[in-house]
PDB file of C-alpha atoms in Angstrom:
ATOM      1  CA  MET A   1     -16.302  26.075  27.506  1.00  0.00           C
ATOM      2  CA  ARG A   2     -16.893  24.398  25.069  1.00  0.00           C
ATOM      3  CA  ALA A   3     -14.705  22.331  22.489  1.00  0.00           C
ATOM      4  CA  LEU A   4     -16.955  22.727  19.546  1.00  0.00           C
ATOM      5  CA  ASP A   5     -19.844  25.464  19.952  1.00  0.00           C
ATOM      6  CA  GLY A   6     -22.652  26.015  17.575  1.00  0.00           C
ATOM      7  CA  VAL A   7     -20.810  24.137  14.847  1.00  0.00           C
ATOM      8  CA  THR A   8     -22.415  24.659  11.072  1.00  0.00           C
ATOM      9  CA  LEU A   9     -19.592  23.155   8.619  1.00  0.00           C
ATOM     10  CA  ASP A  10     -20.076  21.595   5.237  1.00  0.00           C
ATOM     11  CA  VAL A  11     -17.853  19.888   2.670  1.00  0.00           C
ATOM     12  CA  ALA A  12     -18.726  19.021   0.155  1.00  0.00           C
ATOM     13  CA  GLN A  13     -17.361  16.199  -2.329  1.00  0.00           C
ATOM     14  CA  GLY A  14     -14.051  16.673  -4.038  1.00  0.00           C
ATOM     15  CA  GLU A  15     -13.514  19.819  -2.323  1.00  0.00           C
ATOM     16  CA  PHE A  16     -10.372  20.988  -0.979  1.00  0.00           C
ATOM     17  CA  VAL A  17     -11.048  22.116   3.178  1.00  0.00           C
ATOM     18  CA  ALA A  18      -8.555  24.222   5.467  1.00  0.00           C
ATOM     19  CA  ILE A  19      -9.134  24.471   8.974  1.00  0.00           C
ATOM     20  CA  MET A  20      -7.247  27.617  10.874  1.00  0.00           C
ATOM     21  CA  GLY A  21      -7.163  29.256  14.222  1.00  0.00           C
ATOM     22  CA  PRO A  22      -4.617  30.031  17.421  1.00  0.00           C
ATOM     23  CA  SER A  23      -4.192  27.424  20.074  1.00  0.00           C
ATOM     24  CA  GLY A  24      -7.519  26.252  21.841  1.00  0.00           C
ATOM     25  CA  SER A  25     -10.152  27.156  19.278  1.00  0.00           C
ATOM     26  CA  GLY A  26     -11.647  23.889  17.998  1.00  0.00           C
ATOM     27  CA  LYS A  27      -9.966  22.885  14.786  1.00  0.00           C
ATOM     28  CA  SER A  28      -7.997  18.633  16.020  1.00  0.00           C
ATOM     29  CA  THR A  29     -11.587  18.471  17.936  1.00  0.00           C
ATOM     30  CA  ALA A  30     -13.793  19.318  14.381  1.00  0.00           C
ATOM     31  CA  LEU A  31     -11.146  16.983  13.246  1.00  0.00           C
ATOM     32  CA  ASN A  32     -11.294  13.805  15.481  1.00  0.00           C
ATOM     33  CA  VAL A  33     -14.741  14.033  14.612  1.00  0.00           C
ATOM     34  CA  MET A  34     -14.842  14.231  11.280  1.00  0.00           C
ATOM     35  CA  GLY A  35     -12.597  11.038  11.643  1.00  0.00           C
ATOM     36  CA  CYS A  36     -15.019   8.949  13.792  1.00  0.00           C
ATOM     37  CA  LEU A  37     -12.542   9.143  16.749  1.00  0.00           C
ATOM     38  CA  ASP A  38     -15.030  11.456  19.076  1.00  0.00           C
ATOM     39  CA  ARG A  39     -18.068  11.077  18.785  1.00  0.00           C
ATOM     40  CA  PRO A  40     -20.442  14.530  18.848  1.00  0.00           C
ATOM     41  CA  SER A  41     -21.791  15.112  22.350  1.00  0.00           C
ATOM     42  CA  SER A  42     -25.203  17.358  20.763  1.00  0.00           C
ATOM     43  CA  GLY A  43     -25.747  18.189  17.831  1.00  0.00           C
ATOM     44  CA  GLN A  44     -25.170  15.407  14.556  1.00  0.00           C
ATOM     45  CA  TYR A  45     -22.465  14.548  12.766  1.00  0.00           C
ATOM     46  CA  LEU A  46     -23.593  13.521   9.298  1.00  0.00           C
ATOM     47  CA  PHE A  47     -21.027  11.015   6.478  1.00  0.00           C
ATOM     48  CA  LYS A  48     -22.535  10.530   3.771  1.00  0.00           C
ATOM     49  CA  GLY A  49     -25.980  11.270   4.986  1.00  0.00           C
ATOM     50  CA  VAL A  50     -25.087   8.394   8.431  1.00  0.00           C
ATOM     51  CA  ASP A  51     -25.189  10.786  11.479  1.00  0.00           C
ATOM     52  CA  VAL A  52     -22.349   8.850  13.085  1.00  0.00           C
ATOM     53  CA  ALA A  53     -23.280   9.807  16.701  1.00  0.00           C
ATOM     54  CA  ASN A  54     -26.041   7.059  16.208  1.00  0.00           C
ATOM     55  CA  LEU A  55     -22.457   4.188  15.060  1.00  0.00           C
ATOM     56  CA  THR A  56     -21.610   1.309  17.220  1.00  0.00           C
ATOM     57  CA  ARG A  57     -17.891   1.901  18.509  1.00  0.00           C
ATOM     58  CA  ASP A  58     -17.391  -1.250  16.280  1.00  0.00           C
ATOM     59  CA  GLN A  59     -19.268   0.548  13.069  1.00  0.00           C
ATOM     60  CA  ARG A  60     -16.874   3.278  13.703  1.00  0.00           C
ATOM     61  CA  ALA A  61     -14.340   1.439  13.426  1.00  0.00           C
ATOM     62  CA  LEU A  62     -14.978   0.103   9.992  1.00  0.00           C
ATOM     63  CA  LEU A  63     -15.461   3.495   8.518  1.00  0.00           C
ATOM     64  CA  ARG A  64     -12.214   4.528   9.661  1.00  0.00           C
ATOM     65  CA  ARG A  65     -10.869   2.109   8.005  1.00  0.00           C
ATOM     66  CA  HIS A  66     -12.916   1.420   4.913  1.00  0.00           C
ATOM     67  CA  TYR A  67     -13.439   4.872   4.652  1.00  0.00           C
ATOM     68  CA  LEU A  68     -11.077   7.416   6.120  1.00  0.00           C
ATOM     69  CA  GLY A  69      -7.274   8.074   5.716  1.00  0.00           C
ATOM     70  CA  PHE A  70      -5.562  10.478   8.077  1.00  0.00           C
ATOM     71  CA  VAL A  71      -2.951  12.359   7.498  1.00  0.00           C
ATOM     72  CA  PHE A  72      -0.112  13.616  10.593  1.00  0.00           C
ATOM     73  CA  GLN A  73       2.021  15.994  11.581  1.00  0.00           C
ATOM     74  CA  GLY A  74       4.338  13.379  13.027  1.00  0.00           C
ATOM     75  CA  TYR A  75       4.476  10.718   9.951  1.00  0.00           C
ATOM     76  CA  ASN A  76       3.420   8.306  12.108  1.00  0.00           C
ATOM     77  CA  LEU A  77       5.225   4.692  10.219  1.00  0.00           C
ATOM     78  CA  LEU A  78       6.613   2.088  11.394  1.00  0.00           C
ATOM     79  CA  PRO A  79       9.803   2.649  12.157  1.00  0.00           C
ATOM     80  CA  ARG A  80      11.413  -0.449  11.045  1.00  0.00           C
ATOM     81  CA  THR A  81       9.144  -1.319   8.291  1.00  0.00           C
ATOM     82  CA  THR A  82       9.408  -0.530   4.997  1.00  0.00           C
ATOM     83  CA  ALA A  83       8.193   2.843   2.532  1.00  0.00           C
ATOM     84  CA  LEU A  84       6.344  -0.306   0.996  1.00  0.00           C
ATOM     85  CA  GLN A  85       5.191  -2.067   4.199  1.00  0.00           C
ATOM     86  CA  ASN A  86       3.654   0.590   6.122  1.00  0.00           C
ATOM     87  CA  VAL A  87       1.488   2.149   3.094  1.00  0.00           C
ATOM     88  CA  GLU A  88      -0.036  -2.070   3.192  1.00  0.00           C
ATOM     89  CA  LEU A  89      -0.257  -1.517   6.878  1.00  0.00           C
ATOM     90  CA  PRO A  90      -4.095  -0.449   6.218  1.00  0.00           C
ATOM     91  CA  MET A  91      -5.032  -2.223   4.164  1.00  0.00           C
ATOM     92  CA  ILE A  92      -4.352  -5.420   6.486  1.00  0.00           C
ATOM     93  CA  TYR A  93      -7.517  -4.406   8.724  1.00  0.00           C
ATOM     94  CA  GLN A  94      -9.075  -4.391   5.692  1.00  0.00           C
ATOM     95  CA  GLY A  95      -8.897  -7.797   4.606  1.00  0.00           C
ATOM     96  CA  ARG A  96      -7.410  -7.089   1.075  1.00  0.00           C
ATOM     97  CA  PRO A  97      -4.684 -10.064  -0.047  1.00  0.00           C
ATOM     98  CA  ARG A  98      -1.644 -10.317  -0.469  1.00  0.00           C
ATOM     99  CA  ALA A  99      -0.833  -9.193  -4.075  1.00  0.00           C
ATOM    100  CA  GLU A 100      -3.534  -6.808  -4.031  1.00  0.00           C
ATOM    101  CA  ARG A 101      -1.726  -4.980  -0.598  1.00  0.00           C
ATOM    102  CA  GLU A 102       1.258  -4.627  -2.606  1.00  0.00           C
ATOM    103  CA  ALA A 103      -0.017  -3.929  -5.826  1.00  0.00           C
ATOM    104  CA  ARG A 104      -2.565  -0.716  -4.544  1.00  0.00           C
ATOM    105  CA  ALA A 105       1.148   0.492  -2.195  1.00  0.00           C
ATOM    106  CA  ILE A 106       3.036   0.645  -4.373  1.00  0.00           C
ATOM    107  CA  ALA A 107       0.254   2.308  -7.286  1.00  0.00           C
ATOM    108  CA  ALA A 108       0.181   4.720  -4.337  1.00  0.00           C
ATOM    109  CA  LEU A 109       3.569   5.049  -3.394  1.00  0.00           C
ATOM    110  CA  GLU A 110       4.425   6.213  -7.115  1.00  0.00           C
ATOM    111  CA  LYS A 111       1.156   8.976  -7.058  1.00  0.00           C
ATOM    112  CA  VAL A 112       3.635   9.982  -4.428  1.00  0.00           C
ATOM    113  CA  GLY A 113       6.821  10.492  -6.850  1.00  0.00           C
ATOM    114  CA  LEU A 114       8.149   6.879  -4.510  1.00  0.00           C
ATOM    115  CA  GLY A 115       8.319   4.254  -6.335  1.00  0.00           C
ATOM    116  CA  HIS A 116      12.030   3.471  -6.371  1.00  0.00           C
ATOM    117  CA  ARG A 117      12.125   4.139  -2.538  1.00  0.00           C
ATOM    118  CA  ALA A 118       8.948   1.097  -1.355  1.00  0.00           C
ATOM    119  CA  ARG A 119      11.758  -1.191  -0.251  1.00  0.00           C
ATOM    120  CA  HIS A 120      13.592   1.834   1.997  1.00  0.00           C
ATOM    121  CA  ASP A 121      12.661   1.943   5.907  1.00  0.00           C
ATOM    122  CA  PRO A 122      11.677   5.407   6.889  1.00  0.00           C
ATOM    123  CA  SER A 123      15.514   6.261   8.523  1.00  0.00           C
ATOM    124  CA  GLN A 124      16.768   6.198   5.168  1.00  0.00           C
ATOM    125  CA  MET A 125      14.486   8.998   3.811  1.00  0.00           C
ATOM    126  CA  SER A 126      13.738  12.773   4.802  1.00  0.00           C
ATOM    127  CA  GLY A 127      11.451  14.803   6.521  1.00  0.00           C
ATOM    128  CA  GLY A 128       9.460  15.282   3.019  1.00  0.00           C
ATOM    129  CA  GLU A 129       9.997  12.456   1.898  1.00  0.00           C
ATOM    130  CA  GLN A 130       8.264  10.876   5.779  1.00  0.00           C
ATOM    131  CA  GLN A 131       5.273  12.510   4.896  1.00  0.00           C
ATOM    132  CA  ARG A 132       5.034  11.386   1.261  1.00  0.00           C
ATOM    133  CA  VAL A 133       4.489   8.042   2.582  1.00  0.00           C
ATOM    134  CA  ALA A 134       2.081   8.829   5.033  1.00  0.00           C
ATOM    135  CA  ILE A 135      -0.112  10.281   2.863  1.00  0.00           C
ATOM    136  CA  ALA A 136       0.304   7.370  -0.074  1.00  0.00           C
ATOM    137  CA  ARG A 137      -0.328   5.118   2.865  1.00  0.00           C
ATOM    138  CA  ALA A 138      -3.363   7.053   3.157  1.00  0.00           C
ATOM    139  CA  LEU A 139      -4.323   7.131  -0.325  1.00  0.00           C
ATOM    140  CA  ALA A 140      -3.906   3.367  -0.521  1.00  0.00           C
ATOM    141  CA  GLY A 141      -6.787   2.001   0.872  1.00  0.00           C
ATOM    142  CA  GLY A 142      -9.733   4.435  -1.245  1.00  0.00           C
ATOM    143  CA  PRO A 143     -11.320   6.454   0.847  1.00  0.00           C
ATOM    144  CA  SER A 144     -13.250   9.213   0.648  1.00  0.00           C
ATOM    145  CA  LEU A 145     -12.001  11.990   2.218  1.00  0.00           C
ATOM    146  CA  VAL A 146      -8.628  12.021   3.975  1.00  0.00           C
ATOM    147  CA  LEU A 147      -8.253  13.954   6.777  1.00  0.00           C
ATOM    148  CA  ALA A 148      -4.253  15.889   7.114  1.00  0.00           C
ATOM    149  CA  ASP A 149      -3.431  17.173  11.036  1.00  0.00           C
ATOM    150  CA  GLU A 150      -0.736  19.472  10.887  1.00  0.00           C
ATOM    151  CA  PRO A 151       0.901  18.108   7.829  1.00  0.00           C
ATOM    152  CA  THR A 152       3.924  20.394   7.403  1.00  0.00           C
ATOM    153  CA  GLY A 153       4.666  21.357  11.189  1.00  0.00           C
ATOM    154  CA  ASN A 154       7.846  19.182  11.040  1.00  0.00           C
ATOM    155  CA  LEU A 155       8.866  19.797   7.345  1.00  0.00           C
ATOM    156  CA  ASP A 156      10.701  23.335   5.845  1.00  0.00           C
ATOM    157  CA  THR A 157       8.871  25.799   3.801  1.00  0.00           C
ATOM    158  CA  LYS A 158       9.933  23.562   0.489  1.00  0.00           C
ATOM    159  CA  ARG A 159       9.637  20.279   1.741  1.00  0.00           C
ATOM    160  CA  SER A 160       6.292  22.214   3.108  1.00  0.00           C
ATOM    161  CA  THR A 161       5.244  23.967  -0.072  1.00  0.00           C
ATOM    162  CA  GLU A 162       5.744  20.381  -2.136  1.00  0.00           C
ATOM    163  CA  ILE A 163       3.496  18.298   0.749  1.00  0.00           C
ATOM    164  CA  VAL A 164       0.067  20.278   0.168  1.00  0.00           C
ATOM    165  CA  GLU A 165       0.622  21.278  -4.038  1.00  0.00           C
ATOM    166  CA  LEU A 166       0.747  17.303  -3.988  1.00  0.00           C
ATOM    167  CA  LEU A 167      -2.201  17.307  -1.400  1.00  0.00           C
ATOM    168  CA  GLN A 168      -3.586  20.177  -4.180  1.00  0.00           C
ATOM    169  CA  GLN A 169      -3.112  18.385  -6.898  1.00  0.00           C
ATOM    170  CA  LEU A 170      -4.654  14.572  -5.482  1.00  0.00           C
ATOM    171  CA  ASN A 171      -7.520  17.164  -5.256  1.00  0.00           C
ATOM    172  CA  ARG A 172      -8.087  18.365  -8.370  1.00  0.00           C
ATOM    173  CA  GLU A 173      -6.374  15.348 -10.709  1.00  0.00           C
ATOM    174  CA  ASP A 174      -8.306  12.909  -8.230  1.00  0.00           C
ATOM    175  CA  GLY A 175     -11.291  14.308  -6.848  1.00  0.00           C
ATOM    176  CA  LEU A 176     -10.057  13.590  -2.874  1.00  0.00           C
ATOM    177  CA  THR A 177     -12.295  15.294  -0.948  1.00  0.00           C
ATOM    178  CA  ILE A 178      -9.137  17.013   1.706  1.00  0.00           C
ATOM    179  CA  VAL A 179      -9.643  19.183   5.676  1.00  0.00           C
ATOM    180  CA  MET A 180      -6.675  20.216   6.544  1.00  0.00           C
ATOM    181  CA  VAL A 181      -5.665  21.454   9.315  1.00  0.00           C
ATOM    182  CA  THR A 182      -2.732  24.860   9.402  1.00  0.00           C
ATOM    183  CA  HIS A 183      -1.356  27.158  11.504  1.00  0.00           C
ATOM    184  CA  GLU A 184       0.495  28.177   8.264  1.00  0.00           C
ATOM    185  CA  ASP A 185      -1.865  30.738   6.278  1.00  0.00           C
ATOM    186  CA  ASP A 186       0.818  29.950   3.029  1.00  0.00           C
ATOM    187  CA  MET A 187      -0.074  26.871   3.100  1.00  0.00           C
ATOM    188  CA  ALA A 188      -4.048  26.877   3.924  1.00  0.00           C
ATOM    189  CA  GLU A 189      -3.963  28.977   0.845  1.00  0.00           C
ATOM    190  CA  TYR A 190      -3.206  26.232  -1.487  1.00  0.00           C
ATOM    191  CA  ALA A 191      -6.978  24.906  -0.409  1.00  0.00           C
ATOM    192  CA  ASP A 192     -10.401  26.043  -2.090  1.00  0.00           C
ATOM    193  CA  ARG A 193     -12.087  27.410   1.022  1.00  0.00           C
ATOM    194  CA  LEU A 194     -10.174  28.335   4.282  1.00  0.00           C
ATOM    195  CA  ILE A 195     -12.236  28.143   8.061  1.00  0.00           C
ATOM    196  CA  TRP A 196     -11.329  30.502  10.430  1.00  0.00           C
ATOM    197  CA  MET A 197     -12.264  28.724  14.083  1.00  0.00           C
ATOM    198  CA  VAL A 198     -12.131  30.301  17.262  1.00  0.00           C
ATOM    199  CA  ASP A 199     -13.174  29.961  20.804  1.00  0.00           C
ATOM    200  CA  GLY A 200     -14.736  26.322  18.645  1.00  0.00           C
ATOM    201  CA  ARG A 201     -17.217  28.046  16.424  1.00  0.00           C
ATOM    202  CA  VAL A 202     -17.371  29.176  12.993  1.00  0.00           C
ATOM    203  CA  ASP A 203     -15.719  32.853  12.615  1.00  0.00           C
ATOM    204  CA  SER A 204     -15.249  33.387   9.454  1.00  0.00           C
ATOM    205  CA  VAL A 205     -15.048  31.366   5.324  1.00  0.00           C
ATOM    206  CA  ARG A 206     -13.602  32.051   2.451  1.00  0.00           C
ATOM    207  CA  LYS A 207     -12.064  31.870  -0.799  1.00  0.00           C
ATOM    208  CA  THR A 208      -8.558  31.160  -0.913  1.00  0.00           C
ATOM    209  CA  ARG A 209      -6.537  32.022  -3.218  1.00  0.00           C
ATOM    210  CA  GLY A 210      -5.885  28.088  -4.381  1.00  0.00           C
ATOM    211  CA  GLY A 211      -9.987  27.992  -4.817  1.00  0.00           C
ATOM    212  CA  LYS A 212      -9.947  30.980  -7.605  1.00  0.00           C
ATOM    213  CA  ARG A 213      -9.720  28.321  -9.821  1.00  0.00           C
TER     214      ARG A 213
END
C-alpha cells in the first residue's frame, strides 16, 4: 500500500487546515511532503508555484529554513537553553544578525504571551508554556507556512484549547497559513477546513465550525 495514493490537495494562503484520519492513513507523510522532509516519488508538490520535487536537497533545505515553521507534539526544545535562545536558534541558520535575532525572538514570545518568560529554561515551564515557546520558534523566522504535527498531543484539555486558540488567532489576525495534523475532533473544529484521510487517500473535505466565520 502506498503511504499517499493519488492525493490531490490545495491549501490556500492564509488558510487554517486540519488533517485527521486513523493511524496509517497518511497524515504524517502528507505533512512531511508539505514540509519538504520527504520528496514525493511521483506527482507534484507545488509550493508558491515551485515544483519541490525538482529541487535539490540543498534547495529544499533552504526552502524549509526560510519559508516553513514546524511545531511538534514533543516541543523539541533544548533543555539547558532559555526560551529566548530556543526561539533564536532557527534564525542562526538563516544567517540573521544577533541583534535582529534577539528582537524577533522577543517579539515572537510576546506574541504567544511569554515575553515575561524569555529568560527561563524549559524545566521551569509547564507543557503548555513549552508548546507556546515552540510556536514562537516557528514564527520568529517569518515563515509562509506553519506545519503543526499533533501540537496538543501531550497536553490536557485546557492547555490543548489554549494552544489551538492561539493558532487560530495567529491565522486570523496575522494571516498565517497553518496545516495541523490532529487526532482530536474538538481541536480540528478550530480550523477553517477538515481533511479526513483513509489509506493514503483524501476521503472527505468539509468546512468546520471554525471555518464558518
